CSV table of C-alpha atoms in Angstrom, one decimal:
chain,number,residue,atom,x,y,z
A,1,MET,CA,161.9,91.5,117.4
A,2,SER,CA,159.4,90.0,115.0
A,3,ALA,CA,157.8,92.1,112.3
A,4,PRO,CA,154.2,93.2,112.9
A,5,PRO,CA,151.7,91.1,110.9
A,6,SER,CA,150.9,92.5,107.5
A,7,LYS,CA,147.6,94.3,107.3
A,8,PRO,CA,145.0,91.9,105.9
A,9,ASP,CA,143.8,92.7,102.4
A,10,LEU,CA,140.0,93.5,102.4
A,11,ARG,CA,139.5,92.4,98.9
A,12,GLN,CA,141.1,89.0,99.5
A,13,LEU,CA,139.2,88.7,102.8
A,14,PHE,CA,136.0,89.3,100.9
A,15,ASP,CA,136.7,87.0,98.0
A,16,GLU,CA,137.6,84.2,100.3
A,17,ASN,CA,134.8,84.5,102.8
A,18,ALA,CA,131.9,86.5,101.5
A,19,LYS,CA,129.9,83.5,100.2
A,20,TYR,CA,130.3,81.6,103.5
A,21,ILE,CA,129.3,84.6,105.5
A,22,TRP,CA,126.2,84.9,103.2
A,23,ARG,CA,125.4,81.2,103.8
A,24,SER,CA,125.9,81.5,107.6
A,25,LEU,CA,123.6,84.5,107.8
A,26,ARG,CA,120.9,82.6,106.0
A,27,HIS,CA,121.1,79.8,108.4
A,28,LEU,CA,121.3,82.1,111.4
A,29,GLY,CA,117.8,83.2,110.7
A,30,VAL,CA,118.2,86.2,108.4
A,31,PRO,CA,115.5,86.0,105.7
A,32,ASP,CA,116.5,85.9,102.1
A,33,ALA,CA,115.1,89.4,101.5
A,34,ASP,CA,117.4,90.9,104.1
A,35,VAL,CA,120.6,88.8,103.6
A,36,GLU,CA,122.2,91.2,101.3
A,37,ASP,CA,121.6,94.2,103.6
A,38,ILE,CA,122.9,92.3,106.6
A,39,CYS,CA,125.9,91.1,104.6
A,40,GLN,CA,126.7,94.7,103.7
A,41,GLU,CA,126.5,95.6,107.4
A,42,VAL,CA,128.9,92.8,108.3
A,43,TRP,CA,131.5,93.9,105.7
A,44,VAL,CA,131.3,97.6,106.4
A,45,THR,CA,131.8,96.7,110.1
A,46,VAL,CA,134.8,94.6,109.1
A,47,HIS,CA,136.2,97.5,107.1
A,48,ARG,CA,135.8,99.7,110.1
A,49,LYS,CA,137.2,97.4,112.7
A,50,LEU,CA,140.0,95.8,110.6
A,51,PRO,CA,142.6,98.2,111.9
A,52,GLU,CA,141.8,97.0,115.4
A,53,PHE,CA,142.5,93.4,114.6
A,54,GLU,CA,145.5,92.3,116.6
A,55,GLY,CA,145.9,88.8,115.4
A,56,ARG,CA,145.1,87.2,118.7
A,57,SER,CA,142.6,85.0,116.9
A,58,SER,CA,142.5,83.8,113.4
A,59,LEU,CA,141.1,86.3,110.9
A,60,ARG,CA,138.3,83.9,110.1
A,61,THR,CA,137.2,83.5,113.7
A,62,TRP,CA,137.4,87.3,114.1
A,63,LEU,CA,135.3,87.7,111.0
A,64,TYR,CA,132.7,85.3,112.1
A,65,GLY,CA,132.5,87.0,115.5
A,66,ILE,CA,131.4,90.1,113.7
A,67,CYS,CA,129.0,88.1,111.6
A,68,MET,CA,127.4,86.5,114.7
A,69,ARG,CA,127.0,89.8,116.5
A,70,VAL,CA,125.4,91.5,113.5
A,71,ALA,CA,123.0,88.5,113.0
A,72,SER,CA,122.2,88.5,116.6
A,73,ASP,CA,121.4,92.3,116.6
A,74,TYR,CA,119.3,91.8,113.5
A,75,ARG,CA,117.2,89.1,115.1
A,76,ARG,CA,116.7,91.0,118.3
A,77,SER,CA,115.3,93.9,116.4
A,78,ALA,CA,111.6,94.4,116.9
A,79,TYR,CA,111.1,94.5,113.2
A,80,VAL,CA,112.2,90.9,112.8
A,81,ARG,CA,110.3,89.7,115.8
A,82,ARG,CA,107.0,91.3,114.7
A,83,GLU,CA,107.1,90.9,111.0
A,84,ARG,CA,109.2,87.9,110.1
A,85,PRO,CA,108.6,84.2,110.8
A,86,THR,CA,112.3,83.5,110.4
A,87,SER,CA,111.9,79.7,110.2
A,88,GLU,CA,110.2,80.1,106.9
A,89,VAL,CA,111.8,80.5,103.6
A,90,PRO,CA,109.4,82.7,101.5
A,91,PRO,CA,108.9,80.9,98.2
A,92,SER,CA,109.3,84.1,96.2
A,93,ALA,CA,112.6,85.0,97.8
A,94,ALA,CA,113.9,81.5,97.6
A,95,SER,CA,113.0,81.1,94.0
A,96,GLN,CA,115.0,84.2,93.1
A,97,SER,CA,118.1,82.7,94.5
A,98,SER,CA,120.1,81.1,91.8
A,99,SER,CA,122.2,79.3,94.4
A,100,VAL,CA,119.3,76.8,94.9
A,101,ALA,CA,119.4,75.2,91.6
A,102,SER,CA,116.8,72.5,92.1
A,103,ASN,CA,113.5,71.9,93.9
A,104,GLU,CA,115.3,69.2,95.9
A,105,GLY,CA,117.9,71.8,97.2
A,106,LEU,CA,115.1,74.2,98.0
A,107,GLU,CA,113.2,71.6,100.0
A,108,ALA,CA,116.4,70.6,101.8
A,109,ARG,CA,117.0,74.3,102.7
A,110,GLN,CA,113.4,74.7,103.9
A,111,ALA,CA,113.6,71.6,105.9
A,112,LEU,CA,116.8,72.7,107.6
A,113,GLN,CA,115.5,76.2,108.2
A,114,THR,CA,112.4,74.7,109.9
A,115,LEU,CA,114.6,72.6,112.2
A,116,LEU,CA,117.0,75.4,113.0
A,117,GLY,CA,114.0,77.5,113.8
A,118,LEU,CA,113.4,75.2,116.8
A,119,LEU,CA,116.5,76.4,118.4
A,120,ASP,CA,117.2,79.6,120.3
A,121,ASP,CA,119.7,82.0,118.8
A,122,GLU,CA,122.6,80.8,121.1
A,123,LYS,CA,122.2,77.1,120.2
A,124,ARG,CA,121.6,77.9,116.6
A,125,ALA,CA,124.8,79.9,116.3
A,126,VAL,CA,126.9,77.1,117.9
A,127,LEU,CA,125.3,74.4,115.7
A,128,VAL,CA,125.7,76.4,112.5
A,129,LEU,CA,129.3,77.3,113.2
A,130,TYR,CA,130.2,73.7,114.1
A,131,GLU,CA,128.1,71.6,111.7
A,132,LEU,CA,127.9,73.9,108.7
A,133,GLU,CA,130.9,76.1,108.8
A,134,GLY,CA,133.3,73.4,110.2
A,135,PHE,CA,134.9,75.4,113.0
A,136,THR,CA,136.4,73.5,115.9
A,137,MET,CA,134.6,73.8,119.2
A,138,LYS,CA,137.4,75.9,120.5
A,139,GLU,CA,136.9,78.3,117.6
A,140,VAL,CA,133.2,78.2,118.1
A,141,ALA,CA,133.5,79.2,121.8
A,142,GLU,CA,135.8,82.0,120.8
A,143,ILE,CA,133.4,83.3,118.1
A,144,VAL,CA,130.3,83.2,120.3
A,145,GLY,CA,132.2,84.5,123.3
A,146,THR,CA,131.5,81.8,125.8
A,147,PRO,CA,133.6,79.3,127.7
A,148,LEU,CA,134.3,76.1,125.9
A,149,GLN,CA,132.2,74.0,128.1
A,150,THR,CA,129.2,76.3,127.6
A,151,ALA,CA,129.6,76.0,123.8
A,152,TYR,CA,129.7,72.2,124.1
A,153,SER,CA,126.5,72.3,126.3
A,154,ARG,CA,124.7,74.3,123.7
A,155,LEU,CA,125.9,72.1,120.9
A,156,TYR,CA,124.7,68.9,122.6
A,157,ALA,CA,121.4,70.5,123.4
A,158,ALA,CA,121.0,71.7,119.8
A,159,ARG,CA,121.9,68.4,118.4
A,160,GLU,CA,119.4,66.6,120.6
A,161,VAL,CA,116.6,69.0,119.6
A,162,LEU,CA,117.3,68.4,115.9
A,163,ALA,CA,117.8,64.7,116.2
A,164,HIS,CA,114.5,64.3,118.2
A,165,ALA,CA,112.7,66.4,115.6
A,166,ALA,CA,114.2,64.4,112.7
A,167,ARG,CA,113.2,61.1,114.4
A,168,GLU,CA,109.7,62.3,115.0
A,169,LYS,CA,109.4,63.3,111.4
A,170,ALA,CA,110.8,59.9,110.2
A,171,GLU,CA,108.3,58.1,112.4
A,172,GLY,CA,105.5,60.0,110.7
B,1,MET,CA,138.8,70.7,111.4
B,2,SER,CA,137.7,68.4,114.1
B,3,ASP,CA,139.8,66.5,116.6
B,4,SER,CA,139.1,63.2,118.3
B,5,SER,CA,137.6,64.9,121.4
B,6,GLU,CA,134.9,66.6,119.4
B,7,PRO,CA,131.6,64.9,118.6
B,8,PRO,CA,131.1,63.6,115.1
B,9,ARG,CA,129.3,65.9,112.9
B,10,PHE,CA,125.9,65.1,111.4
B,11,THR,CA,127.6,64.9,108.0
B,12,ASP,CA,129.7,62.0,109.4
B,13,ALA,CA,126.7,59.9,110.3
B,14,ASN,CA,125.9,56.9,108.2
B,15,SER,CA,122.4,56.0,109.5
B,16,GLY,CA,119.5,57.0,111.5
B,17,ALA,CA,118.1,60.4,112.1
B,18,GLU,CA,121.6,61.8,112.2
B,19,SER,CA,122.3,60.8,108.7
B,20,VAL,CA,119.1,62.6,107.6
B,21,LEU,CA,120.4,65.7,109.2
B,22,GLY,CA,123.7,65.1,107.6
B,23,ASP,CA,122.0,65.2,104.2
B,24,LEU,CA,120.4,68.5,105.1
B,25,PHE,CA,123.6,70.0,106.3
B,26,ARG,CA,125.5,68.8,103.2
B,27,ALA,CA,122.8,70.4,101.1
B,28,ALA,CA,123.2,73.6,103.2
B,29,GLU,CA,127.0,73.6,102.5
B,30,ARG,CA,126.1,74.0,98.8
B,31,ASP,CA,123.7,76.8,99.6
B,32,LEU,CA,126.0,79.6,98.5
B,33,PRO,CA,125.1,82.9,96.8
B,34,SER,CA,125.4,83.2,93.1
B,35,GLU,CA,128.1,85.3,91.5
B,36,SER,CA,125.6,88.0,90.6
B,37,GLU,CA,124.5,88.2,94.2
B,38,LEU,CA,128.1,88.5,95.4
B,39,ALA,CA,128.8,91.1,92.7
B,40,ARG,CA,125.7,93.1,93.7
B,41,LEU,CA,126.9,93.0,97.4
B,42,LYS,CA,130.4,94.1,96.4
B,43,ALA,CA,129.0,97.0,94.5
B,44,ARG,CA,127.4,98.2,97.7
B,45,LEU,CA,130.6,98.2,99.6
B,46,PRO,CA,133.4,100.8,99.7
B,47,PRO,CA,135.7,100.7,96.7
B,48,VAL,CA,138.5,99.2,98.7
B,49,PHE,CA,136.7,95.9,98.5
B,50,SER,CA,137.0,96.0,94.8
B,51,GLY,CA,140.6,97.1,94.8
B,52,GLU,CA,139.6,100.5,93.5
B,53,ALA,CA,140.9,103.9,94.6
B,54,PRO,CA,140.1,104.9,98.2
B,55,VAL,CA,136.8,106.6,98.7
B,56,ALA,CA,138.4,110.0,99.5
B,57,SER,CA,139.8,110.3,96.0
B,58,ARG,CA,136.5,109.8,94.3
B,59,PRO,CA,134.9,112.9,92.9
B,60,GLY,CA,131.8,114.2,94.6
B,61,LEU,CA,132.7,112.6,98.0
B,62,SER,CA,134.4,114.0,100.9
B,63,LYS,CA,136.8,112.0,103.0
B,64,LEU,CA,134.6,109.2,104.3
B,65,GLY,CA,135.8,108.2,107.7
B,66,ARG,CA,135.9,104.6,108.6
B,67,VAL,CA,133.7,105.2,111.6
B,68,GLY,CA,131.3,107.1,109.4
B,69,LEU,CA,131.0,104.2,106.9
B,70,GLY,CA,130.4,101.7,109.6
B,71,VAL,CA,127.9,103.9,111.4
B,72,LEU,CA,126.0,104.6,108.2
B,73,ALA,CA,125.9,100.9,107.3
B,74,LEU,CA,124.5,100.2,110.7
B,75,GLY,CA,122.2,103.1,110.3
B,76,ALA,CA,121.0,102.2,106.8
B,77,ALA,CA,120.3,98.6,107.8
B,78,SER,CA,118.6,99.7,111.0
B,79,VAL,CA,116.3,102.0,109.2
B,80,VAL,CA,114.3,98.8,109.0
B,81,GLY,CA,114.4,98.7,112.8
B,82,TYR,CA,113.2,102.3,113.1
B,83,LEU,CA,110.3,101.6,110.7
B,84,ALA,CA,109.3,98.6,112.7
B,85,THR,CA,109.3,100.5,115.9
B,86,ARG,CA,107.4,103.4,114.5
B,87,ALA,CA,104.1,104.1,116.2
B,88,PRO,CA,101.5,106.0,114.2
B,89,GLU,CA,100.7,108.0,117.2
B,90,ARG,CA,104.2,109.5,117.1
B,91,VAL,CA,103.4,111.4,114.0
B,92,PRO,CA,103.4,114.9,115.4
B,93,ALA,CA,100.5,117.3,115.4
B,94,PRO,CA,100.4,119.9,112.7
B,95,SER,CA,102.0,122.5,115.0
B,96,VAL,CA,105.5,120.9,114.7
B,97,PRO,CA,107.8,123.3,113.0
B,98,VAL,CA,109.0,122.2,109.7
B,99,ALA,CA,112.0,123.1,107.7
B,100,SER,CA,111.2,124.9,104.6
B,101,ALA,CA,112.8,127.1,101.9
B,102,PRO,CA,115.2,128.9,104.2
B,103,VAL,CA,117.2,125.7,104.4
B,104,SER,CA,119.3,126.4,101.4
B,105,ALA,CA,122.5,124.9,100.2
B,106,PRO,CA,125.5,127.1,99.4
B,107,THR,CA,126.2,125.2,96.2
B,108,GLY,CA,124.7,122.6,94.0
B,109,PRO,CA,121.2,122.2,92.8
B,110,SER,CA,118.2,123.5,94.6
B,111,VAL,CA,117.9,122.1,98.0
B,112,SER,CA,114.5,120.6,97.6
B,113,SER,CA,114.5,120.0,93.9
B,114,PRO,CA,116.5,117.0,93.4
B,115,ALA,CA,118.2,117.0,90.0
B,116,SER,CA,116.8,113.8,88.9
B,117,GLU,CA,114.1,113.0,91.4
B,118,PRO,CA,110.7,113.4,89.9
B,119,SER,CA,108.8,113.1,93.1
B,120,ALA,CA,110.1,115.8,95.3
B,121,PRO,CA,108.8,119.2,94.3
B,122,SER,CA,110.3,122.3,95.8
B,123,PRO,CA,109.9,123.4,98.5
B,124,GLU,CA,108.8,120.5,100.6
B,125,VAL,CA,106.2,122.2,102.7
B,126,VAL,CA,104.3,119.9,104.8
B,127,PRO,CA,100.9,120.8,106.4
B,128,SER,CA,102.0,122.6,109.5
B,129,VAL,CA,101.3,125.9,111.0
B,130,ASN,CA,104.8,127.1,111.6
B,131,ASN,CA,107.4,127.4,108.9
B,132,ALA,CA,110.3,128.2,111.2
B,133,PRO,CA,113.7,127.8,109.8
B,134,SER,CA,115.3,124.5,110.2
B,135,ALA,CA,117.3,124.0,113.3
B,136,VAL,CA,120.1,122.8,111.0
B,137,ALA,CA,121.8,125.6,109.3
B,138,PRO,CA,123.8,124.5,106.3
B,139,ALA,CA,127.5,124.7,106.8
B,140,PRO,CA,129.6,127.2,104.8
B,141,LYS,CA,131.5,125.7,101.9
B,142,ALA,CA,134.8,124.8,103.5
B,143,PRO,CA,136.2,121.4,102.4
B,144,HIS,CA,137.7,120.7,105.8
B,145,ASP,CA,134.3,121.4,107.5
B,146,LYS,CA,132.2,119.4,105.0
B,147,PRO,CA,130.6,116.6,106.9
B,148,SER,CA,130.9,113.2,105.4
B,149,GLU,CA,127.9,111.6,103.6
B,150,ALA,CA,127.9,108.9,106.2
B,151,ALA,CA,127.9,111.3,109.2
B,152,LEU,CA,125.2,113.5,107.7
B,153,LEU,CA,122.9,110.6,107.1
B,154,GLU,CA,123.6,109.0,110.4
B,155,GLN,CA,122.5,112.3,112.1
B,156,ALA,CA,119.4,112.2,110.0
B,157,ARG,CA,118.7,108.6,110.9
B,158,ARG,CA,119.1,109.3,114.6
B,159,ALA,CA,116.8,112.3,114.4
B,160,LEU,CA,114.0,110.4,112.7
B,161,ALA,CA,112.3,109.2,115.9
B,162,SER,CA,112.4,112.4,117.9
B,163,ASP,CA,112.7,115.2,115.3
B,164,PRO,CA,111.7,114.1,111.8
B,165,ALA,CA,111.7,117.7,110.7
B,166,ARG,CA,115.4,117.9,111.5
B,167,ALA,CA,115.9,114.5,109.8
B,168,LEU,CA,114.3,115.8,106.7
B,169,ALA,CA,116.4,119.0,106.7
B,170,LEU,CA,119.6,116.9,107.1
B,171,THR,CA,118.6,114.8,104.0
B,172,ARG,CA,118.2,118.0,102.1
B,173,ARG,CA,121.6,119.1,103.2
B,174,HIS,CA,123.0,115.8,102.1
B,175,GLN,CA,121.3,116.3,98.7
B,176,ALA,CA,122.8,119.7,98.3
B,177,LEU,CA,126.3,118.7,99.4
B,178,TYR,CA,126.4,115.4,97.6
B,179,PRO,CA,124.2,115.7,94.5
B,180,ARG,CA,125.9,112.6,93.1
B,181,GLY,CA,126.6,110.9,96.4
B,182,ALA,CA,127.1,107.3,96.9
B,183,LEU,CA,124.4,107.1,99.6
B,184,ASN,CA,121.5,108.7,97.7
B,185,GLN,CA,119.4,105.6,98.2
B,186,GLU,CA,119.9,105.7,101.9
B,187,ARG,CA,119.1,109.4,102.0
B,188,GLU,CA,115.8,108.8,100.2
B,189,VAL,CA,114.8,106.1,102.6
B,190,ILE,CA,115.3,108.4,105.5
B,191,ALA,CA,113.6,111.3,103.8
B,192,ILE,CA,110.5,109.3,102.9
B,193,GLU,CA,110.2,108.1,106.5
B,194,ALA,CA,110.7,111.6,107.8
B,195,LEU,CA,107.9,112.8,105.5
B,196,ARG,CA,105.7,110.0,106.7
B,197,ARG,CA,106.3,110.8,110.3
B,198,LEU,CA,105.5,114.4,109.7
B,199,GLY,CA,102.1,113.5,108.4
B,200,ALA,CA,103.0,114.3,104.8
B,201,SER,CA,101.6,111.0,103.5
B,202,SER,CA,101.1,112.2,99.9
B,203,LYS,CA,104.6,113.7,99.8
B,204,ALA,CA,106.1,110.5,101.2
B,205,SER,CA,104.2,108.4,98.6
B,206,GLU,CA,105.3,110.7,95.8
B,207,ARG,CA,108.9,110.4,96.9
B,208,ALA,CA,108.6,106.7,97.3
B,209,THR,CA,107.3,106.4,93.8
B,210,GLY,CA,110.2,108.4,92.5
B,211,PHE,CA,112.5,106.1,94.5
B,212,GLU,CA,111.1,103.0,93.0
B,213,GLN,CA,111.3,104.4,89.5
B,214,LYS,CA,114.9,105.5,89.9
B,215,TYR,CA,116.1,102.4,91.9
B,216,PRO,CA,113.9,99.6,90.8
B,217,ASP,CA,116.3,96.9,92.0
B,218,SER,CA,117.2,98.7,95.2
B,219,ALA,CA,117.6,96.5,98.3
B,220,HIS,CA,115.8,99.3,100.2
B,221,ARG,CA,112.7,99.1,98.1
B,222,ARG,CA,110.9,96.7,100.5
B,223,THR,CA,111.8,99.0,103.4
B,224,VAL,CA,110.2,101.9,101.6
B,225,GLU,CA,107.1,99.9,100.7
B,226,LYS,CA,106.7,98.6,104.3
B,227,GLY,CA,107.1,102.1,105.7
B,228,LEU,CA,104.2,103.2,103.6
B,229,GLY,CA,102.1,100.2,104.5
B,230,GLN,CA,102.3,98.7,101.0
C-alpha cells in the first residue's frame, strides 16, 4: 500500500505561487486597488481547503481553480459592475506598483487590459490561463471546470477577438 | 507546457497581429508584484504562511478555526459587496432599537471605549427612540465558549444588511474579547458601516477618521471612504 501524499507546505506553496496568482488576478479583471484584498481571499481559502486536497489534480491546477472562482465571484459582485470599469488601469494605482518599472511596461499592461476587457469572463479566464500562465489546455479545462472541447472553443473565440482587435488597431 | 495538438501561443508568433499580442503577453509575464507587495500580503495572512507558530498559540487570540478564517476572509473582502449593494433607503427609521451601554464585556477595556481608538466615544448612542438592550448578550468568560474572532465578525458582517444594531453590538463584543485582536481593521470597517446604516452619520465619520489615522495604509481604507461617500 502506498504512503499517503505528504501534506503540502503552505509557506512553500505561497512562496512558489503567490506572485503568479497576483498576476493572474490582475489580468482576470481585478483592479489594482483590490488585488491585494482578493489575493488574501484566495490564500485564506487555500488555507481552509488544503486539508481537502486529495491529489487528484496537481496542486497548481487546484490552486488556480480557487483563484478562478474567487476572481469570478469578485467580478460578479454588484460593487464591481457598478463602480469599476475593469478594463481600465487607473493611473494612480498603476503608478504605485513597483512591478511596472517603465512607462513602456505600463502602456503594454494597459493595452492588454483593454483587449482582455473585450472578452467575457469565461473566455478571458481560458486565455489568461493558456497564454499567460502557460497551462496545457487539459489543465485549463480542469481549472475552469469545463469539458476540454468547450475550453478549446473559448480559447479560439478569445484569440479571434484579440487578433481582430489587434489588426484593427494596426490598420489605424 | 504545450504539446503538438495545442495551438501556438501568441508568444510563439513571429509576425502579424499575433506577434503584437505576443509582445503584450510577454510584457504581462513580467508584470509581477514587488517584494514589498508580497510581504504586505503575507503579513495579512495567518502565521502559518510565514512559518510562524499556529494562530491558536498566539496571545490574545482564541483558537481560530480554519472555517472561521476562510469565512472571515470572504466576509472581509465582501464587505465591499455589502457596501455596494447598500440602499440609502434601508437605513432604518429612528425607532429601531439600538444596543447601548447594557452591552458590556466581562473583561477587557470598556465595551464602547476602544483603548486606542480616538473616534468612538462611550457609549455609542445613536439617535433612536428605544435603548433596548442588545439582542446579543455577551458570553460569560469561558475559554471553551469564547467565539473566534473570525466567527464573531462573520456574524456581524451577515447582520449588517438586516440588523445593523446587532452588527454593531457584535463588533463591540469583538472589541471587548479581543482588544489586541488580529482582525481589528475588519471590525472597524463593519462597525463604521453599521453606524452608517443606523443613520449615525457623524459617529460613522468620526470612527472612519480614527480608522484612517490608526491604519493609514490599510487596504480597507478605500472601502471605508466609499462607504461614507468620500
